[in-house]
Amino acid sequence: MQEMLAFAYKNHNLGGLEEGMLLNVYKAMMRAGTPLLEAYLKRREGRGKEDPARAHERRGRAVLPRAPGALAWFHAASVGESLSLLAIIS
Protein backbone atom coordinates (compact mmCIF):
# COMPACT_ATOMS: atom_id res chain seq x y z
CA MET A 1 0.00 0.00 0.00
CA GLN A 2 2.80 2.43 0.88
CA GLU A 3 4.47 1.75 -2.45
CA MET A 4 1.24 2.65 -4.26
CA LEU A 5 0.89 5.89 -2.31
CA ALA A 6 4.52 6.80 -2.94
CA PHE A 7 4.09 6.12 -6.68
CA ALA A 8 0.90 8.21 -6.81
CA TYR A 9 2.61 11.09 -5.01
CA LYS A 10 5.66 11.04 -7.28
CA ASN A 11 3.53 10.80 -10.41
CA HIS A 12 0.70 13.16 -9.47
CA ASN A 13 -1.06 14.86 -12.36
CA LEU A 14 -1.46 18.64 -12.24
CA GLY A 15 -3.68 18.77 -15.30
CA GLY A 16 -0.74 19.50 -17.58
CA LEU A 17 0.47 22.45 -15.48
CA GLU A 18 3.86 22.55 -13.88
CA GLU A 19 4.11 23.37 -10.17
CA GLY A 20 6.00 26.60 -10.89
CA MET A 21 3.25 27.68 -13.23
CA LEU A 22 0.62 27.07 -10.55
CA LEU A 23 2.56 29.27 -8.16
CA ASN A 24 2.72 32.03 -10.77
CA VAL A 25 -1.03 31.75 -11.37
CA TYR A 26 -1.65 31.98 -7.60
CA LYS A 27 0.59 35.04 -7.28
CA ALA A 28 -1.13 36.75 -10.21
CA MET A 29 -4.55 36.10 -8.69
CA MET A 30 -3.41 37.51 -5.35
CA ARG A 31 -2.06 40.66 -7.02
CA ALA A 32 -5.29 41.07 -8.99
CA GLY A 33 -7.37 40.59 -5.84
CA THR A 34 -5.45 43.11 -3.71
CA PRO A 35 -7.46 46.17 -4.86
CA LEU A 36 -10.69 44.30 -4.10
CA LEU A 37 -9.44 43.43 -0.63
CA GLU A 38 -8.39 47.03 0.00
CA ALA A 39 -11.86 48.27 -1.05
CA TYR A 40 -13.49 45.66 1.19
CA LEU A 41 -11.39 46.66 4.21
CA LYS A 42 -12.07 50.37 3.60
CA ARG A 43 -15.79 49.62 3.48
CA ARG A 44 -15.59 47.71 6.78
CA GLU A 45 -13.61 50.58 8.28
CA GLY A 46 -16.31 53.04 7.16
CA ARG A 47 -18.96 50.90 8.88
CA GLY A 48 -16.97 50.90 12.10
CA LYS A 49 -16.08 47.20 11.91
CA GLU A 50 -12.32 47.81 11.66
CA ASP A 51 -10.04 49.83 13.92
CA PRO A 52 -8.15 52.29 11.68
CA ALA A 53 -5.24 52.35 14.14
CA ARG A 54 -4.74 48.61 13.61
CA ALA A 55 -5.35 48.46 9.84
CA HIS A 56 -1.69 47.56 9.25
CA GLU A 57 -2.22 44.30 11.16
CA ARG A 58 -4.92 43.18 8.72
CA ARG A 59 -2.47 43.71 5.88
CA GLY A 60 0.38 41.84 7.55
CA ARG A 61 2.59 44.90 7.96
CA ALA A 62 4.74 45.15 11.05
CA VAL A 63 4.96 48.56 12.71
CA LEU A 64 7.38 47.72 15.50
CA PRO A 65 10.78 46.19 14.77
CA ARG A 66 11.19 42.61 15.92
CA ALA A 67 13.57 41.93 18.76
CA PRO A 68 16.80 40.12 17.81
CA GLY A 69 17.00 36.40 18.34
CA ALA A 70 15.02 33.33 17.43
CA LEU A 71 11.31 33.55 16.75
CA ALA A 72 8.78 30.81 17.38
CA TRP A 73 5.32 31.21 15.86
CA PHE A 74 2.35 29.34 17.29
CA HIS A 75 -0.98 29.43 15.47
CA ALA A 76 -4.25 28.19 16.87
CA ALA A 77 -7.63 28.41 15.16
CA SER A 78 -9.79 27.52 18.15
CA VAL A 79 -9.92 27.76 21.93
CA GLY A 80 -9.06 24.07 22.22
CA GLU A 81 -6.00 24.46 20.04
CA SER A 82 -4.95 27.53 22.05
CA LEU A 83 -5.21 25.60 25.30
CA SER A 84 -3.19 22.74 23.82
CA LEU A 85 -0.45 25.20 22.83
CA LEU A 86 -0.20 26.59 26.35
CA ALA A 87 1.21 23.26 27.53
CA ILE A 88 3.83 23.33 24.77
CA ILE A 89 4.78 26.96 25.37
CA SER A 90 5.16 26.65 29.12
PDB file of N, CA, C and O in Angstrom, residues 23 27 32-33 35 42 50 85 88:
ATOM      1  N   LEU A  23       2.167  28.218  -9.096  1.00  0.00           N
ATOM      2  CA  LEU A  23       2.561  29.268  -8.160  1.00  0.00           C
ATOM      3  C   LEU A  23       2.432  30.633  -8.810  1.00  0.00           C
ATOM      4  O   LEU A  23       1.939  31.585  -8.182  1.00  0.00           O
ATOM      5  N   LYS A  27       0.071  33.707  -7.557  1.00  0.00           N
ATOM      6  CA  LYS A  27       0.595  35.044  -7.279  1.00  0.00           C
ATOM      7  C   LYS A  27      -0.139  36.102  -8.095  1.00  0.00           C
ATOM      8  O   LYS A  27      -0.458  37.179  -7.583  1.00  0.00           O
ATOM      9  N   ALA A  32      -4.055  40.552  -8.386  1.00  0.00           N
ATOM     10  CA  ALA A  32      -5.286  41.070  -8.985  1.00  0.00           C
ATOM     11  C   ALA A  32      -6.365  41.295  -7.922  1.00  0.00           C
ATOM     12  O   ALA A  32      -7.171  42.216  -8.041  1.00  0.00           O
ATOM     13  N   GLY A  33      -6.362  40.478  -6.882  1.00  0.00           N
ATOM     14  CA  GLY A  33      -7.373  40.592  -5.836  1.00  0.00           C
ATOM     15  C   GLY A  33      -7.074  41.644  -4.788  1.00  0.00           C
ATOM     16  O   GLY A  33      -7.958  42.033  -4.024  1.00  0.00           O
ATOM     17  N   PRO A  35      -6.596  44.983  -4.878  1.00  0.00           N
ATOM     18  CA  PRO A  35      -7.464  46.171  -4.863  1.00  0.00           C
ATOM     19  C   PRO A  35      -8.864  45.866  -4.325  1.00  0.00           C
ATOM     20  O   PRO A  35      -9.459  46.694  -3.636  1.00  0.00           O
ATOM     21  N   LYS A  42     -11.662  48.968   3.450  1.00  0.00           N
ATOM     22  CA  LYS A  42     -12.071  50.369   3.603  1.00  0.00           C
ATOM     23  C   LYS A  42     -13.565  50.458   3.905  1.00  0.00           C
ATOM     24  O   LYS A  42     -13.999  51.269   4.730  1.00  0.00           O
ATOM     25  N   GLU A  50     -13.782  47.924  11.603  1.00  0.00           N
ATOM     26  CA  GLU A  50     -12.322  47.811  11.662  1.00  0.00           C
ATOM     27  C   GLU A  50     -11.766  48.998  12.427  1.00  0.00           C
ATOM     28  O   GLU A  50     -12.281  50.103  12.318  1.00  0.00           O
ATOM     29  N   LEU A  85      -1.742  24.524  23.025  1.00  0.00           N
ATOM     30  CA  LEU A  85      -0.447  25.195  22.828  1.00  0.00           C
ATOM     31  C   LEU A  85       0.144  25.711  24.137  1.00  0.00           C
ATOM     32  O   LEU A  85       1.350  25.769  24.271  1.00  0.00           O
ATOM     33  N   ILE A  88       2.572  23.377  25.523  1.00  0.00           N
ATOM     34  CA  ILE A  88       3.828  23.333  24.769  1.00  0.00           C
ATOM     35  C   ILE A  88       4.686  24.560  25.084  1.00  0.00           C
ATOM     36  O   ILE A  88       5.891  24.454  25.273  1.00  0.00           O
TER      37      ILE A  88
END
